[in-house]
PDB file of C-alpha atoms and ligand atoms in Angstrom:
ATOM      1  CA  UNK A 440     -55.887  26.564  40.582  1.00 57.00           C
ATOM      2  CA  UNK A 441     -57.847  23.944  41.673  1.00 65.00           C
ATOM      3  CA  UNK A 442     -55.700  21.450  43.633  1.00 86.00           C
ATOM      4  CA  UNK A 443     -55.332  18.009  42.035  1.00 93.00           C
ATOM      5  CA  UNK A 444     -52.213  15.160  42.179  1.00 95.00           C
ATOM      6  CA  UNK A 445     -49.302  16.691  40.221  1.00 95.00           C
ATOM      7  CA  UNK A 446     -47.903  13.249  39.485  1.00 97.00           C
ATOM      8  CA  UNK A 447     -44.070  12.438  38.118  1.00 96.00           C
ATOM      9  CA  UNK A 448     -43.529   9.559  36.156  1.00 95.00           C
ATOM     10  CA  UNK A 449     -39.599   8.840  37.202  1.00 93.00           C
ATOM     11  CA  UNK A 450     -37.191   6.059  36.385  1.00 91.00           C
ATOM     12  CA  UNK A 451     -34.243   4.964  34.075  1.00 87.00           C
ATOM     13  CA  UNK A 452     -34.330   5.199  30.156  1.00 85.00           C
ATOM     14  CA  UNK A 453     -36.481   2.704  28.528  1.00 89.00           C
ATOM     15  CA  UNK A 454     -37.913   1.505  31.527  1.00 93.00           C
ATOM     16  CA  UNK A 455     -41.115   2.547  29.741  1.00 94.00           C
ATOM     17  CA  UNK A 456     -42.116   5.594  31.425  1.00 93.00           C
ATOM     18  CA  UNK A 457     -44.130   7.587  28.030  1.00 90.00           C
ATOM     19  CA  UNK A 458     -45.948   4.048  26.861  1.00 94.00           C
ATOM     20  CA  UNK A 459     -47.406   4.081  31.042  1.00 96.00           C
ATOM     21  CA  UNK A 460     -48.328   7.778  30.046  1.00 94.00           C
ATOM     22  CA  UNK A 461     -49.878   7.099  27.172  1.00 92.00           C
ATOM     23  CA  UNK A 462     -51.477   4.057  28.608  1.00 94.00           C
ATOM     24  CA  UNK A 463     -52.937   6.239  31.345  1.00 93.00           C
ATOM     25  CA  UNK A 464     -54.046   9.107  28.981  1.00 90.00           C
ATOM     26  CA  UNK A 465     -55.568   6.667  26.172  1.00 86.00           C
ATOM     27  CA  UNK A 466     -53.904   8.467  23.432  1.00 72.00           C
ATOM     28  CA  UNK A 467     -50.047   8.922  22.191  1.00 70.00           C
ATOM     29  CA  UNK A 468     -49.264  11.778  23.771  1.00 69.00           C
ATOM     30  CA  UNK A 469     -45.509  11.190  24.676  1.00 68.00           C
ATOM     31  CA  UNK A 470     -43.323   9.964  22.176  1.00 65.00           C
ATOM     32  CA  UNK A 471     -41.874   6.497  23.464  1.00 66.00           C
ATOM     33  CA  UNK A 472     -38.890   4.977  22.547  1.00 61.00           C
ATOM     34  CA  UNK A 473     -37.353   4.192  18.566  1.00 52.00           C
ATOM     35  CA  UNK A 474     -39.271   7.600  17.707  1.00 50.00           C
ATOM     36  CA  UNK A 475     -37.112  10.815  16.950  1.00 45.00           C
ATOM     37  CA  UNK A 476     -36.857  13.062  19.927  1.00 47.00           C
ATOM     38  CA  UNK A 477     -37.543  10.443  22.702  1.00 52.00           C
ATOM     39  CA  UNK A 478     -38.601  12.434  25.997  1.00 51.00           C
ATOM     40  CA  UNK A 479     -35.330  14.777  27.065  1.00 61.00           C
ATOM     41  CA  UNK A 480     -37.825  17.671  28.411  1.00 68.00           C
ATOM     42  CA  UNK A 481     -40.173  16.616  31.054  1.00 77.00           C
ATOM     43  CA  UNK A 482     -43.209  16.624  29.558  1.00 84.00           C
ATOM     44  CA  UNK A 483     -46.179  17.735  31.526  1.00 88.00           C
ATOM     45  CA  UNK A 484     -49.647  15.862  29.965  1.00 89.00           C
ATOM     46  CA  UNK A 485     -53.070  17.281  31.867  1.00 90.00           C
ATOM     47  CA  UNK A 486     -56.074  14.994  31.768  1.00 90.00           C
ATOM     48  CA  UNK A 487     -59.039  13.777  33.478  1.00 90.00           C
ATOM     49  CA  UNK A 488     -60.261  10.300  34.508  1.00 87.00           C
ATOM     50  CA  UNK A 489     -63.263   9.643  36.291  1.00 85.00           C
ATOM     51  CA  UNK A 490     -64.417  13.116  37.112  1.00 88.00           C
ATOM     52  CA  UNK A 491     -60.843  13.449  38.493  1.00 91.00           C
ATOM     53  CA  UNK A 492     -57.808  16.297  36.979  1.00 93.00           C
ATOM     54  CA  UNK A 493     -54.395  15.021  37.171  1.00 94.00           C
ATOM     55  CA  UNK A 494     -51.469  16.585  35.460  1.00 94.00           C
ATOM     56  CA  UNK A 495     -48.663  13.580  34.759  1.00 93.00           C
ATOM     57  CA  UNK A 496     -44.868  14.954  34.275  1.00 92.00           C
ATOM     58  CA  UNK A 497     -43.525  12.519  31.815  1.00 90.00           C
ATOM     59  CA  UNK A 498     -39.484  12.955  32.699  1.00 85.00           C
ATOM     60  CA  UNK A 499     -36.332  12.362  30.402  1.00 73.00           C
ATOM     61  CA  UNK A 500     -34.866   9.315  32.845  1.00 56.00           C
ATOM     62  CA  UNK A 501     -31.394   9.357  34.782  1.00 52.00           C
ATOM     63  CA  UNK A 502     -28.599   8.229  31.984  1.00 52.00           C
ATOM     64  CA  UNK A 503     -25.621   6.569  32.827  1.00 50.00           C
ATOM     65  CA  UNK A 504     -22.779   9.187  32.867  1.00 48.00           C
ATOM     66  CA  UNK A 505     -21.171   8.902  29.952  1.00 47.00           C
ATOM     67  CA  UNK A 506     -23.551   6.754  27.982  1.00 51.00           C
ATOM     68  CA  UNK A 507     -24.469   7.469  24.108  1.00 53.00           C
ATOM     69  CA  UNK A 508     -25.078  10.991  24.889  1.00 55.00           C
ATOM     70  CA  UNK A 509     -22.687  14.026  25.815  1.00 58.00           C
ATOM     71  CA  UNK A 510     -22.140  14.912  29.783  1.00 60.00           C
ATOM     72  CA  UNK A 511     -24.011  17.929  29.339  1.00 62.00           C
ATOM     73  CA  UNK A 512     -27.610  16.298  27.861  1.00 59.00           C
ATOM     74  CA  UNK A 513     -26.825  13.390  30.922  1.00 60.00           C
ATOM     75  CA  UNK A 514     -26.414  16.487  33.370  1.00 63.00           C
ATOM     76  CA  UNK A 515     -29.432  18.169  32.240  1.00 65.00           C
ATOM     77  CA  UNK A 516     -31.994  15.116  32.318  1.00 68.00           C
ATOM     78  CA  UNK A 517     -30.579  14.640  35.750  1.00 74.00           C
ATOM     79  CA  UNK A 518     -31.766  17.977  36.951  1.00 79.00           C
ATOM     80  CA  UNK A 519     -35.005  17.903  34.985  1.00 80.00           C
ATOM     81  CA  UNK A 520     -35.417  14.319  36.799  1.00 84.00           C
ATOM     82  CA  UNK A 521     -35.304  15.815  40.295  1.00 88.00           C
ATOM     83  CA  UNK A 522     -37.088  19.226  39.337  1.00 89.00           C
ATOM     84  CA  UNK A 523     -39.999  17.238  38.122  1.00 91.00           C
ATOM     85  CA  UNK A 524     -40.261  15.496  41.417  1.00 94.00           C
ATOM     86  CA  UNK A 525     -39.423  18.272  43.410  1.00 94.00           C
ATOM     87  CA  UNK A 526     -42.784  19.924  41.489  1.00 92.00           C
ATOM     88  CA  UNK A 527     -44.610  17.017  41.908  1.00 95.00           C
ATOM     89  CA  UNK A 528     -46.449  15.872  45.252  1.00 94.00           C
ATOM     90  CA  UNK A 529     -46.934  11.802  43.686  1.00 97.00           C
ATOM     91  CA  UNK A 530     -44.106  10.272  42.226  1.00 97.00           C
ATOM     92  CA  UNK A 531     -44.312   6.634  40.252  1.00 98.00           C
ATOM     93  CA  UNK A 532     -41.222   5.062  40.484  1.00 97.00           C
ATOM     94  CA  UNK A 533     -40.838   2.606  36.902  1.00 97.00           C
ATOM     95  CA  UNK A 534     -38.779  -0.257  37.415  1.00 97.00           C
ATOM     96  CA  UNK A 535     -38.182  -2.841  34.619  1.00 97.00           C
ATOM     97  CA  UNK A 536     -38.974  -6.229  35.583  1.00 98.00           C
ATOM     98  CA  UNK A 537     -36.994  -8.066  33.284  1.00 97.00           C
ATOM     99  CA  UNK A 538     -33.843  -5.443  33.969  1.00 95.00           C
ATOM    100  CA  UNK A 539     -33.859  -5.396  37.421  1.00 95.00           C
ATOM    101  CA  UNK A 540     -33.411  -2.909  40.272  1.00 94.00           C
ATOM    102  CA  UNK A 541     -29.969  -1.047  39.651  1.00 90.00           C
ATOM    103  CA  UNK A 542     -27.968   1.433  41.305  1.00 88.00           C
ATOM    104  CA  UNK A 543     -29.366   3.869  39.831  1.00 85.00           C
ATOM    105  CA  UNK A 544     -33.353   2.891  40.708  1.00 90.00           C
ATOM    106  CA  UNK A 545     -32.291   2.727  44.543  1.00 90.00           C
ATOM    107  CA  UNK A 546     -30.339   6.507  44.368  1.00 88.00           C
ATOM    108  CA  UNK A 547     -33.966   8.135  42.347  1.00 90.00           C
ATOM    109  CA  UNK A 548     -36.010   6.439  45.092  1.00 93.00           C
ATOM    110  CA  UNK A 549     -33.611   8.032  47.844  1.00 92.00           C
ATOM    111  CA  UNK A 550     -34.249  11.310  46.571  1.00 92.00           C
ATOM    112  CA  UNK A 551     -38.043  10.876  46.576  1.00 95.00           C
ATOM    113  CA  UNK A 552     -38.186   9.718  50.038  1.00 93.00           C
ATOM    114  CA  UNK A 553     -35.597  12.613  51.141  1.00 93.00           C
ATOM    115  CA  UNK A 554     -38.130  15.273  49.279  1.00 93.00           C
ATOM    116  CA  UNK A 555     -40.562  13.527  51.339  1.00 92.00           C
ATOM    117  CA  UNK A 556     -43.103  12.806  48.063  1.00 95.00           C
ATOM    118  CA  UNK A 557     -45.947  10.191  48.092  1.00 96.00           C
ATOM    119  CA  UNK A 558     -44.532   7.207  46.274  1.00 97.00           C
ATOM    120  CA  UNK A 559     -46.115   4.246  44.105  1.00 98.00           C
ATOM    121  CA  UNK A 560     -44.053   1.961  43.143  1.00 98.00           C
ATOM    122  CA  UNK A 561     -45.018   0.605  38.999  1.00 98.00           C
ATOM    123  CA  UNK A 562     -42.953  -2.580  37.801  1.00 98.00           C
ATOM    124  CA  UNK A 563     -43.061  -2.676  34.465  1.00 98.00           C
ATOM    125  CA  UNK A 564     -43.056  -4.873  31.756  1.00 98.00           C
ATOM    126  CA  UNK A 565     -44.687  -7.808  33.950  1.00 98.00           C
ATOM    127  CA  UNK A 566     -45.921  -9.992  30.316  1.00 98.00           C
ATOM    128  CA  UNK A 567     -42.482  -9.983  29.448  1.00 98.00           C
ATOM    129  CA  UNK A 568     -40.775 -11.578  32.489  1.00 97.00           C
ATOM    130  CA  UNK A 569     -40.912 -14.942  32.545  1.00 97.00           C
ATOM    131  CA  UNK A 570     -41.066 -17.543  36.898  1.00 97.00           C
ATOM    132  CA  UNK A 571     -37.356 -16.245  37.556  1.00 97.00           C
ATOM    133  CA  UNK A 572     -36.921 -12.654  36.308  1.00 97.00           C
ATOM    134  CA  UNK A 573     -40.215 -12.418  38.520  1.00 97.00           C
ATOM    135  CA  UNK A 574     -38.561 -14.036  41.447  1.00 97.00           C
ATOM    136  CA  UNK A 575     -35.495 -12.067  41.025  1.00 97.00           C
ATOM    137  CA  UNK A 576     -37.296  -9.138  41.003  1.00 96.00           C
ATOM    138  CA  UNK A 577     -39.576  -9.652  44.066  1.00 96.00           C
ATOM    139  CA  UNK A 578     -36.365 -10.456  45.821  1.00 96.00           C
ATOM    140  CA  UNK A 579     -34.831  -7.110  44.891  1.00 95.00           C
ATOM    141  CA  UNK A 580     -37.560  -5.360  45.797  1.00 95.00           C
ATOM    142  CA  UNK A 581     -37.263  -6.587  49.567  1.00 93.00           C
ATOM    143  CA  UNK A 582     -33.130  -5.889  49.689  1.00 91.00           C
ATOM    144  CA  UNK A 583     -32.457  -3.324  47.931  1.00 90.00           C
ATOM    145  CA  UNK A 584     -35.398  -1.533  47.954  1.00 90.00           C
ATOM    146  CA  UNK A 585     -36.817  -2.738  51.300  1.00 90.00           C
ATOM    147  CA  UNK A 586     -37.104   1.192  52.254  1.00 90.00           C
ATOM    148  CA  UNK A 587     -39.945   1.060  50.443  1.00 91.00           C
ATOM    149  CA  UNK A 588     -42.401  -1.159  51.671  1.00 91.00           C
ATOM    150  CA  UNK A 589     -44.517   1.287  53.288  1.00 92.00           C
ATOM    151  CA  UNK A 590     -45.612   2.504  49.130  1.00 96.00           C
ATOM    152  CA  UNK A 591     -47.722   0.247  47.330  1.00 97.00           C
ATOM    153  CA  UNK A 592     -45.922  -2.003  44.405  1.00 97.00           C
ATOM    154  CA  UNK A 593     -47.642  -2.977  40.920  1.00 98.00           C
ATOM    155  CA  UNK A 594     -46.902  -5.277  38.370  1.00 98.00           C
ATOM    156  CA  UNK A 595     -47.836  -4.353  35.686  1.00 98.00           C
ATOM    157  CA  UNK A 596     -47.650  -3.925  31.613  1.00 98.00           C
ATOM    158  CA  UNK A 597     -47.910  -0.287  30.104  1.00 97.00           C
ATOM    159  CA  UNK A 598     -47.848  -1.766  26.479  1.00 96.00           C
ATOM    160  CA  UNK A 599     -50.773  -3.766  26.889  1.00 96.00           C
ATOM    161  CA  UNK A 600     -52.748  -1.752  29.542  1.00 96.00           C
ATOM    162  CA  UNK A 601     -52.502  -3.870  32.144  1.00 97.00           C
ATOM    163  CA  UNK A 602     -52.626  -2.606  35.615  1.00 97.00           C
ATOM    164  CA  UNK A 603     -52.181   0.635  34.321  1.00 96.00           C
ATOM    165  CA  UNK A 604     -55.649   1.474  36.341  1.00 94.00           C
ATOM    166  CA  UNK A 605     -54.318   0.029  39.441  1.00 97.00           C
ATOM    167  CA  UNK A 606     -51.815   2.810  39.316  1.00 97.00           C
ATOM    168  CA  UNK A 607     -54.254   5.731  39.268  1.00 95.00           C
ATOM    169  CA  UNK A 608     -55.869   4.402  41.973  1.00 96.00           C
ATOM    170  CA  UNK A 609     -52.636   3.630  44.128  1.00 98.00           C
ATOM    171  CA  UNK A 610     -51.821   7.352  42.753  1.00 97.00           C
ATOM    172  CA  UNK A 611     -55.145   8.720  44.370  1.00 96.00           C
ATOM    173  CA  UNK A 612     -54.412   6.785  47.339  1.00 97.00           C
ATOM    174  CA  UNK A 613     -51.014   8.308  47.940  1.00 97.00           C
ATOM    175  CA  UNK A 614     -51.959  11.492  47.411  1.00 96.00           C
ATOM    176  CA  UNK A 615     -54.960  11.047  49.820  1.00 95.00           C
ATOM    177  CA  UNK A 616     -52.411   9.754  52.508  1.00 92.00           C
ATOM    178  CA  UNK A 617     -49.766  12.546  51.475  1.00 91.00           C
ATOM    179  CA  UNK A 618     -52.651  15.856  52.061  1.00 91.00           C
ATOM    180  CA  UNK A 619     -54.544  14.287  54.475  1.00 90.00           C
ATOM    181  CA  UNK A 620     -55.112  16.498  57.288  1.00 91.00           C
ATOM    182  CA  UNK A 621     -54.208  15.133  61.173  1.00 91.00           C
ATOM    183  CA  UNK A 622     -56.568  16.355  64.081  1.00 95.00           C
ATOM    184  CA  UNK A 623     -54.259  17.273  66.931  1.00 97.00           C
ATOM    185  CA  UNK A 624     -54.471  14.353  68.955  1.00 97.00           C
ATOM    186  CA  UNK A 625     -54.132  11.728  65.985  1.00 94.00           C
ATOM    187  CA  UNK A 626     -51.335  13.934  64.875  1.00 94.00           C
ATOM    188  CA  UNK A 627     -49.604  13.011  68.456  1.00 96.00           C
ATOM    189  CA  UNK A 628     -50.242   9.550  69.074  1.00 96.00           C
ATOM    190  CA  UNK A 629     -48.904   9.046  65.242  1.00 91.00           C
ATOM    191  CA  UNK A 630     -45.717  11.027  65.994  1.00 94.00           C
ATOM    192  CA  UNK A 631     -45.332   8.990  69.178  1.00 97.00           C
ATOM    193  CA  UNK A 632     -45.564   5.443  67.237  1.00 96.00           C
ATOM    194  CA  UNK A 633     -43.093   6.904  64.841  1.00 92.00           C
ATOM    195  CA  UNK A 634     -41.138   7.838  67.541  1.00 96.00           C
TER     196      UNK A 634
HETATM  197  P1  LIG B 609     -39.053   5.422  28.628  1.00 60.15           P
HETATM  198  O1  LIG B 609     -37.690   5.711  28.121  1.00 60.15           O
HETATM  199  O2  LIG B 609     -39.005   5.038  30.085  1.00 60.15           O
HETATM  200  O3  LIG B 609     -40.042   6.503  28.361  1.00 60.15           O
HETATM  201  O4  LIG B 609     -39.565   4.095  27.873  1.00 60.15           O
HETATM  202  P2  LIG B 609     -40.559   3.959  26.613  1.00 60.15           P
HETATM  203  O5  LIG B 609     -41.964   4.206  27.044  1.00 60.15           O
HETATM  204  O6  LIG B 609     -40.043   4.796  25.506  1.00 60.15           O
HETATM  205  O7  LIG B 609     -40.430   2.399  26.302  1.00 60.15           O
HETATM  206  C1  LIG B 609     -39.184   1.800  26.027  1.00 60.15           C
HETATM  207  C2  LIG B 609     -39.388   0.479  25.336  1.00 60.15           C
HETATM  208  O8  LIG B 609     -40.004  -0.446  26.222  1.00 60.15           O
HETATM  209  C3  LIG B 609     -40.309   0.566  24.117  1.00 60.15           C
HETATM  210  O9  LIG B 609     -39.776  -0.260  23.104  1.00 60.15           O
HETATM  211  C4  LIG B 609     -41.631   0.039  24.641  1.00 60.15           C
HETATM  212  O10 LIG B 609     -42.445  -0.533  23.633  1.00 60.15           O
HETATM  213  C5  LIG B 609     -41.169  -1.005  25.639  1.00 60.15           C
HETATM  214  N1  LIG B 609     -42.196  -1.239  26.683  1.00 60.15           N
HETATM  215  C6  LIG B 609     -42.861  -0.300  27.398  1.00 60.15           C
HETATM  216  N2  LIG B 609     -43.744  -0.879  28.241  1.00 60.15           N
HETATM  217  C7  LIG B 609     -43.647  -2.210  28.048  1.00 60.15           C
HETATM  218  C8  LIG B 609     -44.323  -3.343  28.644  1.00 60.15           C
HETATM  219  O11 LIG B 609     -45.201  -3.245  29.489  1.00 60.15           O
HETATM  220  N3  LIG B 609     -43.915  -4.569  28.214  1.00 60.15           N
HETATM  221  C9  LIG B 609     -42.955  -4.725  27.262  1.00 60.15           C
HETATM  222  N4  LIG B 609     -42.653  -5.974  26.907  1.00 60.15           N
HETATM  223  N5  LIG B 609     -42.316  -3.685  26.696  1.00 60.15           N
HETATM  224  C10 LIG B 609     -42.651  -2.440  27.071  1.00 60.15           C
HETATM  225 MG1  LIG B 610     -39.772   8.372  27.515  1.00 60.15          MG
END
């Protein structure tokens, strides 16, 4: 098969993960939230944009333990969580904007980093935060997620479409940086400034 960015879309419940699929695809493919049978599976949606394939893995979100659903379901999306990115060599991390970065953000973002994927970084729901939920955020973002600054942050709104571009493109990007091949000598002076 013909090699293209196998990309999971990761992050807590009704962060809006399936409306930035659907906002990417153009269509309803993934049901979002208030609609029966609300992503548990990870869902895996091919499609093409710009002459380019991508297949997206729409996941099921990390749950609380012991939250409205039984231990076993929260177990299970858990490990469907961290297959998909384990399959996947792009991973978009959805925060919520008006939420916050919790506990549970920083721990999925560990395990990308630790599985070594290409990261972009999508924060979500940007219409509906108002000066200091924006603040807040961008604050967050440098302390508790300050690992991160190396991937590439959006702001953007999946219900209304915007920036949802952006993150194909910061998705290509990554996955250009993640493949790219390092003649020897680059290889070494980059393992050296690492070093
Ligand atoms: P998921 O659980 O992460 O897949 O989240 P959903 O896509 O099902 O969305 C959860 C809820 O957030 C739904 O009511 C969406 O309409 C809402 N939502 C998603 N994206 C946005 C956004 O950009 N702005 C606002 N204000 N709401 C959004
Ligand atoms: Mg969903």
């Amino acid at each position: 098969e013909e090699k293209h960015p196998r990309v999971a879309i990761v992050g807590r419940p009704n962060v809006g993960k399936s409306t930035l699929v659907n906002a990417l695809v153009g269509e309803e493919r993934v049901l979002t939230f208030g609609e029966p049978g609300t992503t548990r599976d990870a869902i895996e949606v091919p499609f093409q944009r710009f002459g380019r394939r991508y297949t997206l893995v729409d996941t099921a979100g990390l749950r609380k333990r012991g939250k409205s659903h039984g231990a076993e379901v929260e177990k299970f999306s858990i490990v469907k969580t961290l297959q998909a990115i384990e399959a996947a060599n792009v991973a978009v991390l959805v925060l919520d904007a008006v939420d916050g970065i919790s506990e549970q953000d920083a721990h999925v973002a560990g395990y990308i980093l630790e599985r070594g994927r290409a990261v972009v970084v999508a924060v979500n729901k940007w219409d509906a935060a108002d000066t200091d939920a924006r603040e807040r955020i961008k604050g967050e973002l440098r302390w508790k997620a300050g690992f991160l600054s190396f991937a590439e942050t959006l702001y953007i709104s999946a219900r209304s479409g915007k920036g949802v571009n952006d993150v194909l493109r910061a998705v290509d990007a990554a996955y250009a940086a993640a493949m790219a091949k390092l003649p020897t000598p680059k290889l070494t002076r980059s393992l050296i400034a690492a070093v």
